[in-house]
Amino acid sequence: MGALSMNNNNLKITIDFEPISRRLSCEKDENIYQLLINSGIRVRSLCGGLGTCGKCKIMVEKGNNYLNSPTDSEKTLLTPTEINENWRLACQSRVAENQIPLLETLQQPQIRVFLPQELLVEDFKILTSGLNNGVNLNPNVKKVFVDVNKPNLDDPVPDLERVLNSLSSKDGIIKDTNTLLVEFEALKKLPKILREENHRITIALYDNSKIIDFEAGNKVDRNYGIAFDIGTTTLVGYLINLNDGKVYSVASALNPQTAYGEDVITRITYIKDNEDGLLKLSSAVVDALNDIIKKNCAKAKIQPSDIREATVVGNSIMHHIFLNIDPTHIGLSPYVPVVKRGLNLNSKDTNLKISRGGKVYVLPLVAGFVGADTIGVILSSEIDKESELTLAIDVGTNGEIVVGNRNVLTAASCAAGSALEGAHVKDGMRAAAGAIDTIKINPDDLTVEYTTINNKKPIGICGSGLIDAVAEMLKAKIITRSGGFNKQFIDHERIVKNDKNFEFIIAKKDETSNKRDIIISQNDVRELQMAKAAFFSGTQLLLNHINRTKSTKFEIKQIFLAGAFGNYINKNNAKFIGMIPDISDEKIYQIGNAAGIGAQNCLLNTNLRKKASKLLKKIDYVEIAIEKGFQRQYAEAMYFPHHNLELFPNLKEYENIPKR
C-alpha cells in the first residue's frame, strides 16, 4: 500500500479507499477526485470534476469531520439524507485547512472512504461489431519478397540498386523502380537486413511509390494494419491482416478524456482554461490507443512493429485532440476546424507505437462538429448509393445526422447532450455490468421487469434502459405526452414525491447492489425529451433543407441506426418516444459501429480514401442551430412523440395517452 501524504510541515495524512484496498498519496490542495484520477484509479465523472454532474459520489466511512463542509454543489446534487449519511462528491471534498493541526497528532489512516461500485469504471459494454458490406482488397501497404543478387568484384552494384533490380523483375508490382522513394530509416537498416538471411528480404511498399521498410527473410504474411474509432466516450481498435482483410483481433477501452469532461464542449473548455490542457488530453488518448495496440498484438501473437499502417476516425474535436491540434475554434462561431482534408502522416509524428516507418491515415472532416466518423458512416453504410431517401443517425455522446441518397447528401451535428450516456440522469450510467438495459412495465399494476448487463444486480440505468423506461411509462400512462407525471397515479406505491420532483421506482432497494431505489425522475424524463427532440428536430430541419433547396417533396423511407447506442436500443421504443420518424420496422436497420467499419474499409481499400475526398464536395453541411424554424421545431419535438401527431400516424396508443 502507498500512503496519502499532505506536504505541510511534514504532515502525513493517509486515506484508505475501499473496497479496492488502496492507500494513496496526494499533494496539498488536491481534492479526492483529483487524487483518484492522478493515482490511475478510473472513476466515473461526466463533468470532469467540475461539480455539476453529481456522479462521483463517495461515502466517507471515517474522518468526514476532517474534510471541508458540503459545498453548494453537494447541497444541490445530494439529498439531505445522503449528506447526513456522509455521502460526498469526490470532486468537492478535500481536507479542511483548520483540521490539519489536529490530523497531525492522529494515528494513520485518519480518513477512510468507500467507493461504490457504480463509481468505479470497469467491465463496460463497448460495441465493436458492425454491418460490413465488404470491400475489394487494395491496401495501401503491400509486402514483396525478393531474392537479391549478391555483389561481386566484377559487378559491385550497391545494395539498394540490387534490391530495386530484383523488385523490377517481379511481374505487375512496380513498373518503374527509378521513381521509387525510400524512407531514410529503412535505408539505414538495409545492409544488415540484406545479409541476415543470405540476401533474401521482404520489402514493405507504401502506395506503390515508397519503400517504408526492409525485413530479413520472407515476412510477407506479417502485414498488418489497425483501424481506430476514437469516440467521445469509447475507443475501439481493429487489428487486420492486410493480405486477406481478416480481422485478427479487436480491443476497446473507455476514452480516458472523460476524466476531463463528459462531452466535447467540456473538453474544449478544459483546453481553453489550462495551458497544458491540450497536451494532457492528447497524451491520454494516444496512451490509450497504444494500450489497445498492445492488447491486440498480444491476442494475435504479433509485434507492434508488424503493424504498418493505422486509419483513424473520430468527430472533429476527437480528431484534433488526437493530432494535438487546438480544437478551440471548432467550438466558436463560425465553428472552423484547422484542417478538414484527409491526412497521411508518419506514425512517429502521432506517437502511435506501430512500425517505426509506419503510416497513419486520418479520414477527412465534414464541417463544424461533423467529423471523420460521419465520413466513416457514409462509406460503410453506402447511403450515397441508396435510391430511397435515407436517414443515418450515429447516436453517441455527440450526435451526427445524415439524410440522403444517390442524388443528395446533407449532414449536421445535433446537441443531443449526454443523457443517453447517463449524464444528468439521477441513476443514469454508461453501459456497464449491472446497468439496467431493457425495461417492461405492466400497465395494469405498474410492476416492472428488467434485464441488466451481465445479469448482475442493478446499480443504475443505461441509455437503452432509459428509452425503454420512458416509452413504457407512456404506454402505462404514468407520464403524459408533455412529459409530466400523470396525477391519476401519484398515490401509487412506485411513485414517490421528492423535493417537488416525482420519481418512479424501476428497481426497489432490496433488488439493487447498493441498497438504494433506482428511479426515473421528472428531471430524467426532461433530459431524455431534450435529447430525442434534438435528434428529431435535426432530422426534420435537414429534410426541410433538402426539399427547399431541391424544390422537391422528399420523405424519409428508411433509417440506419449507427453507433453503440443505436445498436442496443429498442427501435420500436425509439420510434414510440419520437426520437426517429414513424416508418415501418423492416425499414429501420441497426448497422452497428459504422464509423469503425468505415475506418477498416479505408485501411483495406485505398480507393475509398479518394472517395472520402470526393464526398466532401458532395455533402451539404447544415448548421442546425441557425436554420429557420429551429426553435419551433425543437419545442414541438419535446412532446411525446411530437406536438403534431399527424407525423406519427401509426402510433395509435397515443389516442389514449393524455397530452398534459
XYZ file of C-alpha atoms in Angstrom:
660
model
C 0.000 0.000 0.000
C 1.065 3.562 -0.686
C 0.381 6.447 1.680
C -1.535 9.673 1.159
C 0.578 12.494 2.469
C -0.063 16.221 2.504
C 3.142 18.238 2.382
C 2.529 20.735 5.146
C 5.128 20.876 7.947
C 5.997 17.235 7.153
C 2.405 16.292 7.905
C 1.406 12.862 6.665
C -2.279 12.202 6.073
C -3.351 8.783 4.862
C -6.661 7.901 3.268
C -7.736 4.293 2.804
C -10.033 3.513 -0.119
C -12.334 0.516 -0.002
C -13.336 -1.896 -1.496
C -10.176 -1.578 -3.638
C -7.863 -1.683 -0.584
C -5.718 1.234 -1.714
C -3.874 3.749 0.449
C -2.731 6.738 -1.613
C -0.585 9.894 -1.627
C -1.712 13.382 -2.576
C -0.345 16.881 -2.810
C -1.609 19.838 -0.789
C -4.913 21.260 -2.067
C -5.753 18.104 -4.056
C -9.388 17.063 -3.806
C -10.338 13.380 -3.583
C -11.402 13.177 -7.233
C -8.050 14.582 -8.386
C -6.261 12.179 -6.059
C -8.050 9.166 -7.580
C -7.510 10.283 -11.189
C -3.861 11.168 -10.573
C -3.337 7.758 -8.963
C -4.602 5.974 -12.073
C -7.888 4.876 -10.481
C -10.515 5.383 -13.175
C -13.702 6.706 -11.657
C -16.984 7.828 -13.116
C -17.408 11.562 -13.566
C -19.217 13.103 -16.504
C -18.334 16.748 -15.845
C -14.595 16.247 -15.399
C -14.650 17.120 -11.702
C -16.475 20.443 -12.088
C -19.156 19.523 -9.542
C -22.078 19.690 -11.983
C -22.998 16.067 -12.728
C -23.207 14.531 -9.241
C -21.788 11.197 -10.440
C -18.622 10.983 -8.308
C -20.434 10.018 -5.078
C -18.295 8.578 -2.291
C -19.132 7.504 1.257
C -16.762 8.843 3.931
C -16.736 5.997 6.450
C -14.249 7.635 8.784
C -12.968 11.183 9.142
C -15.684 13.245 7.393
C -15.224 15.846 10.143
C -11.698 16.464 8.847
C -12.980 17.426 5.401
C -14.419 20.744 4.213
C -18.137 21.334 4.780
C -20.516 20.278 1.981
C -20.325 22.786 -0.874
C -23.240 24.412 -2.715
C -22.837 21.808 -5.481
C -23.159 18.987 -2.968
C -26.208 20.597 -1.341
C -27.812 20.766 -4.799
C -26.842 17.320 -6.079
C -27.101 15.251 -2.875
C -30.210 14.778 -0.764
C -30.198 15.922 2.890
C -30.336 12.236 3.901
C -27.261 11.437 1.810
C -25.350 14.348 3.340
C -26.337 13.164 6.837
C -25.054 9.694 5.963
C -21.664 11.172 4.958
C -22.112 10.828 1.212
C -19.927 13.372 -0.576
C -18.862 14.275 -4.120
C -15.205 13.348 -4.589
C -14.541 16.480 -6.655
C -15.863 18.722 -3.874
C -14.144 17.002 -0.918
C -10.752 17.983 0.431
C -9.009 18.110 3.810
C -10.038 21.258 5.684
C -7.162 23.653 6.422
C -8.268 24.198 10.025
C -8.160 20.453 10.729
C -4.523 19.989 9.750
C -3.030 20.626 13.254
C -5.355 18.014 14.769
C -4.720 15.489 11.988
C -1.001 15.811 12.701
C -1.486 14.149 16.078
C -3.674 11.242 14.921
C -2.735 7.716 14.041
C -2.917 6.795 10.360
C -5.156 6.291 8.478
C -7.157 9.256 9.674
C -9.741 9.018 6.846
C -11.417 6.039 5.184
C -13.512 6.325 2.012
C -15.817 3.808 0.352
C -16.038 3.865 -3.452
C -19.411 2.431 -4.580
C -19.437 0.001 -7.493
C -21.173 2.450 -9.827
C -18.318 4.954 -9.344
C -15.553 2.613 -10.500
C -15.034 2.418 -14.250
C -14.792 -1.249 -15.220
C -16.474 -4.026 -17.163
C -18.016 -1.715 -19.754
C -20.042 -2.920 -22.715
C -18.442 -1.386 -25.803
C -19.729 -2.085 -29.303
C -17.029 -3.302 -31.670
C -19.047 -5.031 -34.405
C -20.931 -3.558 -37.333
C -22.585 -4.361 -40.634
C -19.792 -4.690 -43.196
C -20.776 -4.872 -46.854
C -17.257 -5.987 -47.710
C -14.683 -4.213 -49.881
C -12.272 -5.189 -52.617
C -8.815 -5.725 -51.186
C -6.435 -2.963 -52.276
C -4.430 -1.908 -49.205
C -2.012 0.999 -49.219
C 0.750 -1.168 -47.728
C 1.879 -4.262 -49.638
C 4.764 -6.634 -48.991
C 7.002 -8.236 -51.608
C 9.579 -10.990 -51.066
C 12.699 -10.811 -53.256
C 15.837 -12.898 -53.641
C 18.551 -10.293 -54.285
C 21.647 -10.955 -56.390
C 24.860 -10.801 -54.379
C 27.575 -8.305 -55.313
C 30.985 -9.329 -56.644
C 34.229 -7.646 -57.695
C 33.297 -7.780 -61.361
C 29.961 -6.080 -60.745
C 29.961 -4.251 -57.332
C 26.410 -2.888 -57.557
C 25.243 -1.002 -54.410
C 22.778 -2.721 -52.084
C 19.796 -0.520 -52.888
C 20.289 -0.782 -56.659
C 20.384 -4.584 -56.449
C 17.205 -4.580 -54.342
C 15.434 -2.344 -56.874
C 16.624 -4.532 -59.764
C 15.167 -7.599 -58.041
C 11.921 -5.731 -57.382
C 11.592 -4.598 -61.014
C 11.795 -8.217 -62.150
C 8.631 -9.045 -60.166
C 5.689 -9.023 -62.595
C 2.975 -6.439 -62.010
C 4.488 -4.899 -58.851
C 6.394 -1.742 -59.819
C 6.734 -0.623 -63.433
C 9.494 1.925 -62.875
C 11.690 1.492 -59.797
C 13.677 4.626 -60.725
C 10.845 6.788 -59.344
C 10.547 4.741 -56.146
C 11.279 6.674 -52.943
C 12.955 5.061 -49.914
C 12.442 6.056 -46.282
C 15.808 7.050 -44.777
C 15.164 4.908 -41.662
C 14.663 1.868 -43.906
C 17.771 2.644 -45.956
C 19.957 2.719 -42.824
C 18.758 -0.802 -41.930
C 19.339 -2.262 -45.389
C 22.975 -3.519 -45.229
C 22.380 -5.535 -42.067
C 18.922 -6.813 -43.079
C 20.135 -7.814 -46.560
C 22.891 -10.063 -45.208
C 20.947 -11.515 -42.277
C 19.252 -14.220 -44.377
C 21.549 -14.540 -47.371
C 20.131 -11.640 -49.401
C 16.562 -12.850 -49.088
C 14.442 -9.915 -47.902
C 10.877 -8.614 -47.673
C 10.094 -5.095 -48.886
C 7.196 -3.062 -47.415
C 5.767 -0.782 -50.111
C 3.564 2.237 -49.389
C 1.172 3.440 -52.111
C 3.354 1.606 -54.692
C 5.588 4.670 -54.580
C 7.756 4.385 -51.475
C 9.702 1.695 -49.622
C 8.970 2.124 -45.925
C 10.802 -0.921 -44.514
C 13.005 -3.930 -45.160
C 12.871 -7.241 -43.257
C 15.180 -10.252 -43.386
C 13.700 -13.389 -44.936
C 10.141 -13.932 -46.131
C 7.824 -11.893 -43.866
C 5.088 -11.278 -46.441
C 2.453 -12.889 -44.188
C 3.155 -10.433 -41.340
C 1.447 -7.459 -42.938
C -0.983 -5.823 -40.514
C -2.918 -2.616 -40.155
C -5.069 -1.224 -37.351
C -8.265 0.818 -37.688
C -9.232 3.117 -34.809
C -12.585 4.650 -33.930
C -11.971 7.434 -31.412
C -15.353 8.107 -29.818
C -16.086 10.787 -27.257
C -16.772 8.016 -24.733
C -15.236 4.830 -26.146
C -12.218 3.753 -28.189
C -12.045 0.694 -30.453
C -9.091 -0.712 -32.395
C -9.414 -3.421 -35.091
C -6.238 -5.363 -35.984
C -6.465 -6.511 -39.620
C -4.257 -8.626 -41.873
C -3.807 -6.505 -44.987
C -3.135 -9.576 -47.161
C -6.539 -11.187 -46.665
C -8.683 -8.484 -44.987
C -9.338 -10.688 -41.949
C -9.880 -9.012 -38.553
C -7.469 -10.848 -36.261
C -8.299 -9.065 -33.020
C -10.458 -6.282 -31.574
C -9.772 -4.354 -28.370
C -11.630 -1.454 -26.784
C -11.467 0.944 -23.861
C -13.220 3.923 -22.379
C -11.830 7.222 -23.600
C -9.696 8.460 -20.656
C -10.526 12.049 -21.645
C -13.833 11.560 -19.802
C -11.849 12.388 -16.653
C -11.652 15.946 -18.027
C -15.237 16.283 -19.255
C -18.251 14.288 -20.429
C -18.650 15.889 -23.852
C -16.699 17.768 -26.498
C -17.701 21.222 -25.239
C -16.438 20.487 -21.719
C -13.146 19.268 -23.162
C -12.747 22.358 -25.360
C -13.325 24.455 -22.230
C -10.688 22.451 -20.332
C -8.185 23.041 -23.151
C -9.003 26.776 -23.208
C -8.663 27.142 -19.429
C -5.485 25.078 -18.925
C -2.151 25.834 -20.538
C -1.249 22.137 -20.720
C -4.847 21.024 -21.321
C -4.419 20.046 -24.981
C -1.260 18.050 -24.303
C -2.928 16.250 -21.371
C -5.977 15.240 -23.392
C -3.929 14.305 -26.463
C -1.461 12.224 -24.446
C -4.312 10.500 -22.603
C -5.982 9.298 -25.807
C -2.729 8.330 -27.563
C -1.627 6.326 -24.498
C -4.983 4.534 -24.513
C -4.658 3.764 -28.249
C -1.177 2.370 -27.631
C -2.629 0.126 -24.914
C -5.190 -1.101 -27.464
C -2.323 -1.816 -29.895
C -0.554 -3.864 -27.192
C -3.709 -5.827 -26.330
C -4.427 -6.615 -29.974
C -0.842 -7.683 -30.654
C -0.853 -9.959 -27.592
C -4.089 -11.625 -28.788
C -2.791 -12.078 -32.344
C 0.734 -13.044 -31.188
C 2.466 -10.430 -33.321
C 4.690 -7.439 -32.617
C 3.552 -3.779 -32.840
C 6.302 -3.371 -35.462
C 4.295 -5.755 -37.712
C 1.600 -3.058 -37.967
C 2.447 -0.942 -40.993
C -0.483 1.453 -41.138
C -3.298 2.841 -38.990
C -6.525 4.535 -40.051
C -8.392 6.843 -37.689
C -11.938 8.206 -37.448
C -13.456 10.449 -34.795
C -15.586 13.572 -34.557
C -13.892 16.884 -35.288
C -12.868 17.510 -31.665
C -11.541 13.972 -31.126
C -9.690 14.259 -34.463
C -7.941 17.493 -33.465
C -7.099 16.354 -29.934
C -5.620 13.063 -31.224
C -3.389 15.097 -33.555
C -2.524 17.548 -30.739
C -4.127 20.365 -32.763
C -6.030 23.076 -30.865
C -9.798 22.446 -31.398
C -10.916 25.662 -29.660
C -12.208 27.423 -32.784
C -14.485 24.500 -33.716
C -16.451 25.433 -30.589
C -16.738 29.119 -31.505
C -18.829 30.648 -34.301
C -18.298 30.125 -37.260
C -17.097 26.675 -35.989
C -13.973 26.334 -38.129
C -11.560 23.373 -37.873
C -7.835 23.810 -38.511
C -7.928 21.245 -41.340
C -10.601 19.023 -42.858
C -8.896 17.125 -45.700
C -7.729 13.531 -45.172
C -4.203 13.352 -43.752
C -1.358 10.904 -44.478
C 1.092 11.064 -41.585
C 4.155 9.261 -40.279
C 3.354 7.114 -37.243
C 6.228 8.626 -35.251
C 4.641 12.092 -35.648
C 1.435 10.866 -33.979
C 3.246 8.863 -31.222
C 1.339 5.716 -32.196
C 3.607 2.778 -31.400
C 3.351 0.777 -34.607
C 6.190 0.136 -37.100
C 8.738 2.948 -36.906
C 8.325 3.555 -40.631
C 4.556 3.093 -40.384
C 1.912 5.460 -41.699
C -1.314 6.902 -40.277
C -4.275 7.927 -42.455
C -6.831 10.176 -40.748
C -10.154 10.384 -42.596
C -11.386 13.883 -43.553
C -13.853 16.007 -41.589
C -17.145 17.312 -42.993
C -17.515 20.655 -41.168
C -18.075 22.023 -37.666
C -18.606 19.162 -35.228
C -19.367 16.641 -38.021
C -16.149 14.745 -38.363
C -14.298 11.786 -39.814
C -16.628 9.379 -38.005
C -19.513 10.617 -40.187
C -17.423 10.053 -43.326
C -16.833 6.531 -41.972
C -20.594 6.003 -41.548
C -21.311 7.191 -45.113
C -18.571 4.970 -46.582
C -19.609 1.804 -44.725
C -23.399 2.253 -44.985
C -23.157 3.380 -48.638
C -26.069 5.732 -48.020
C -24.837 7.627 -51.084
C -25.853 4.653 -53.265
C -29.413 4.305 -51.923
C -32.334 5.114 -54.229
C -34.689 5.915 -51.321
C -34.115 8.930 -49.089
C -32.382 7.516 -46.003
C -31.685 8.840 -42.514
C -28.456 7.708 -40.842
C -28.078 8.628 -37.177
C -24.836 7.973 -35.320
C -26.196 8.024 -31.783
C -23.443 8.845 -29.313
C -22.369 11.498 -26.846
C -22.032 13.755 -29.878
C -24.920 13.055 -32.286
C -24.487 13.231 -36.058
C -27.289 13.045 -38.636
C -27.031 12.327 -42.354
C -30.035 12.474 -44.699
C -29.513 11.492 -48.310
C -29.433 9.066 -51.196
C -27.557 8.769 -54.504
C -28.738 12.229 -55.561
C -28.325 14.300 -52.394
C -26.357 14.186 -49.123
C -26.819 16.503 -46.144
C -25.214 16.261 -42.718
C -25.480 18.015 -39.374
C -24.490 17.705 -35.751
C -27.121 17.922 -33.047
C -26.607 18.918 -29.431
C -28.316 15.834 -28.014
C -26.443 16.182 -24.733
C -25.106 13.173 -22.875
C -28.264 11.963 -21.119
C -28.119 8.802 -23.224
C -24.675 8.110 -21.717
C -26.037 8.580 -18.198
C -25.144 12.218 -17.552
C -27.696 14.420 -15.764
C -29.917 11.364 -15.146
C -30.175 10.628 -11.425
C -29.468 6.898 -11.679
C -28.022 7.071 -15.182
C -24.787 5.336 -16.099
C -22.905 4.125 -19.124
C -23.467 0.608 -20.435
C -21.556 -1.500 -17.906
C -22.133 -4.578 -15.804
C -25.162 -4.008 -13.567
C -26.760 -1.362 -15.809
C -30.461 -1.895 -16.454
C -30.645 -2.108 -20.253
C -34.210 -3.282 -21.012
C -37.456 -2.497 -19.157
C -41.113 -3.616 -19.359
C -43.904 -2.100 -17.224
C -47.228 -3.872 -16.717
C -49.879 -1.172 -17.343
C -52.373 -2.921 -15.031
C -50.395 -2.877 -11.765
C -47.195 -0.956 -12.792
C -44.918 -3.878 -11.882
C -41.554 -3.703 -13.622
C -39.496 -6.358 -15.380
C -35.937 -5.518 -16.405
C -32.663 -7.044 -17.508
C -29.140 -5.931 -16.625
C -25.852 -6.162 -18.471
C -24.022 -9.377 -17.489
C -27.062 -10.280 -15.343
C -25.545 -8.508 -12.337
C -27.599 -6.852 -9.608
C -28.731 -3.427 -10.851
C -26.700 -0.346 -9.987
C -28.211 2.147 -12.462
C -29.851 2.629 -15.868
C -28.015 2.993 -19.189
C -29.324 4.781 -22.299
C -31.247 1.882 -23.838
C -32.934 1.295 -20.465
C -33.820 4.984 -20.210
C -35.589 4.933 -23.593
C -37.432 1.734 -22.600
C -38.423 3.224 -19.237
C -39.913 6.397 -20.709
C -41.668 4.522 -23.551
C -43.158 2.053 -21.057
C -44.174 4.858 -18.668
C -46.014 6.480 -21.584
C -47.760 3.231 -22.544
C -48.830 2.762 -18.907
C -49.915 6.452 -18.796
C -47.608 7.108 -15.815
C -46.443 10.193 -17.693
C -48.255 12.368 -20.221
C -47.290 13.435 -23.731
C -45.797 16.649 -22.330
C -43.527 14.559 -20.079
C -45.252 15.357 -16.779
C -46.313 12.737 -14.233
C -49.974 11.778 -14.550
C -51.827 12.925 -11.414
C -54.054 9.852 -11.709
C -51.159 7.665 -10.482
C -49.349 9.839 -7.944
C -50.649 7.812 -4.988
C -49.219 4.552 -6.353
C -46.522 2.908 -4.195
C -43.965 3.092 -7.032
C -44.382 6.853 -7.401
C -42.560 8.963 -4.834
C -42.573 12.734 -4.371
C -39.102 14.017 -3.557
C -38.329 17.745 -3.281
C -41.317 18.668 -5.527
C -39.991 16.172 -8.092
C -41.940 12.993 -8.826
C -39.986 9.746 -9.210
C -40.990 6.311 -10.475
C -39.223 3.339 -8.891
C -37.796 0.970 -11.510
C -35.888 -1.307 -9.100
C -36.599 -1.405 -5.374
C -33.708 -1.102 -2.937
C -33.856 -4.731 -1.853
C -33.174 -5.707 -5.517
C -30.150 -3.444 -6.053
C -26.493 -3.910 -5.173
C -26.231 -0.504 -3.458
C -29.451 -0.944 -1.437
C -30.989 2.216 -2.901
C -34.053 2.511 -5.134
C -33.232 3.002 -8.811
C -35.653 5.577 -10.156
C -36.726 7.648 -13.159
C -37.459 11.202 -12.052
C -39.344 14.074 -13.648
C -35.974 15.679 -14.409
C -34.742 12.437 -16.047
C -37.755 12.443 -18.376
C -36.932 16.065 -19.291
C -33.309 15.121 -20.105
C -34.497 12.405 -22.476
C -37.040 14.785 -24.027
C -34.258 17.240 -24.841
C -32.057 14.516 -26.376
C -34.791 12.975 -28.519
C -36.086 16.425 -29.545
C -32.575 17.338 -30.738
C -32.396 14.242 -32.966
C -35.916 14.524 -34.392
C -35.884 18.293 -34.965
C -32.428 17.974 -36.556
C -33.771 15.316 -38.907
C -36.787 17.462 -39.835
C -34.619 20.511 -40.472
C -32.313 18.515 -42.781
C -35.372 17.191 -44.638
C -36.782 20.722 -44.939
C -33.396 21.963 -46.171
C -33.322 19.321 -48.941
C -36.902 19.992 -50.017
C -36.334 23.752 -50.013
C -33.034 23.724 -51.928
C -34.005 20.969 -54.372
C -37.636 22.118 -54.806
C -38.825 18.586 -54.066
C -41.122 16.832 -51.611
C -38.919 14.019 -50.333
C -39.903 11.782 -47.408
C -37.561 9.607 -45.356
C -38.170 5.987 -46.382
C -35.546 4.112 -44.360
C -33.321 4.596 -41.296
C -29.809 3.413 -40.433
C -29.125 3.449 -36.670
C -25.358 3.567 -36.214
C -23.139 3.593 -33.142
C -23.218 1.594 -29.925
C -26.346 3.259 -28.633
C -28.158 2.867 -31.944
C -27.238 -0.810 -31.936
C -28.599 -1.643 -28.493
C -31.781 0.437 -28.281
C -35.231 -0.984 -28.866
C -36.020 0.638 -32.221
C -39.783 0.404 -31.582
C -39.412 2.377 -28.371
C -37.085 4.914 -30.037
C -39.857 5.481 -32.570
C -42.543 5.466 -29.863
C -40.980 8.355 -27.941
C -40.477 10.301 -31.201
C -36.705 10.067 -31.465
C -36.833 8.788 -35.054
C -39.503 9.132 -37.782
C -42.548 6.855 -37.929
C -41.644 4.355 -40.645
C -42.145 0.571 -40.739
C -39.840 -1.573 -38.605
C -38.481 -3.514 -41.584
C -37.095 -0.227 -42.930
C -35.138 0.527 -39.728
C -31.680 -1.075 -39.771
C -29.239 -1.246 -36.847
C -25.844 -1.169 -38.554
C -23.519 -1.225 -35.519
C -20.239 0.635 -35.326
C -20.454 2.022 -38.854
C -17.748 4.637 -38.200
C -15.313 1.873 -37.174
C -16.236 -0.196 -40.239
C -15.540 2.875 -42.390
C -12.065 3.140 -40.852
C -11.481 -0.583 -41.545
C -12.607 -0.254 -45.160
C -10.235 2.666 -45.759
C -7.429 0.502 -44.406
C -8.307 -2.311 -46.814
C -9.018 -0.318 -49.963
C -7.091 2.831 -50.741
C -9.676 3.815 -53.394
C -12.116 4.606 -50.583
C -9.763 7.363 -49.407
C -10.207 9.007 -52.791
C -13.953 8.539 -52.449
C -13.826 10.179 -48.981
C -12.219 13.261 -50.562
C -14.912 13.379 -53.257
C -17.660 13.082 -50.626
C -16.518 16.390 -49.117
C -17.667 18.149 -52.302
C -20.990 16.304 -52.359
C -22.094 16.691 -48.708
C -24.188 19.752 -47.918
C -23.418 20.698 -44.305
C -26.222 22.376 -42.345
C -25.719 24.343 -39.124
C -28.946 23.311 -37.388
C -28.978 25.947 -34.647
C -29.216 28.795 -37.170
C -31.709 27.086 -39.505
C -35.013 28.866 -39.944
C -37.648 27.418 -37.611
C -35.162 25.619 -35.336
C -36.687 26.808 -32.040
C -40.229 25.938 -33.117
C -39.226 22.510 -34.450
C -37.327 21.738 -31.258
C -40.186 22.857 -28.981
C -42.723 20.746 -30.895
C -40.402 17.722 -30.791
C -40.239 17.980 -26.978
C -43.698 16.363 -26.843
C -44.069 12.575 -26.984
C -43.897 11.594 -29.777
C -44.370 15.126 -31.172
C -46.752 18.052 -30.807
C -48.130 17.127 -34.225
C -49.468 13.550 -34.011
C -50.016 13.523 -37.782
C -46.253 12.910 -38.096
C -46.743 9.592 -36.240
C -49.948 8.130 -37.723
C -49.076 4.522 -36.820
C -48.734 5.108 -33.058
C -52.408 4.514 -32.232
C -51.687 4.154 -28.473
C -51.327 7.927 -28.245
C -55.053 8.352 -28.790
C -55.461 7.270 -25.132
C -52.418 8.991 -23.590
C -53.228 12.428 -22.129
C -51.400 15.395 -23.620
C -50.775 17.064 -20.246
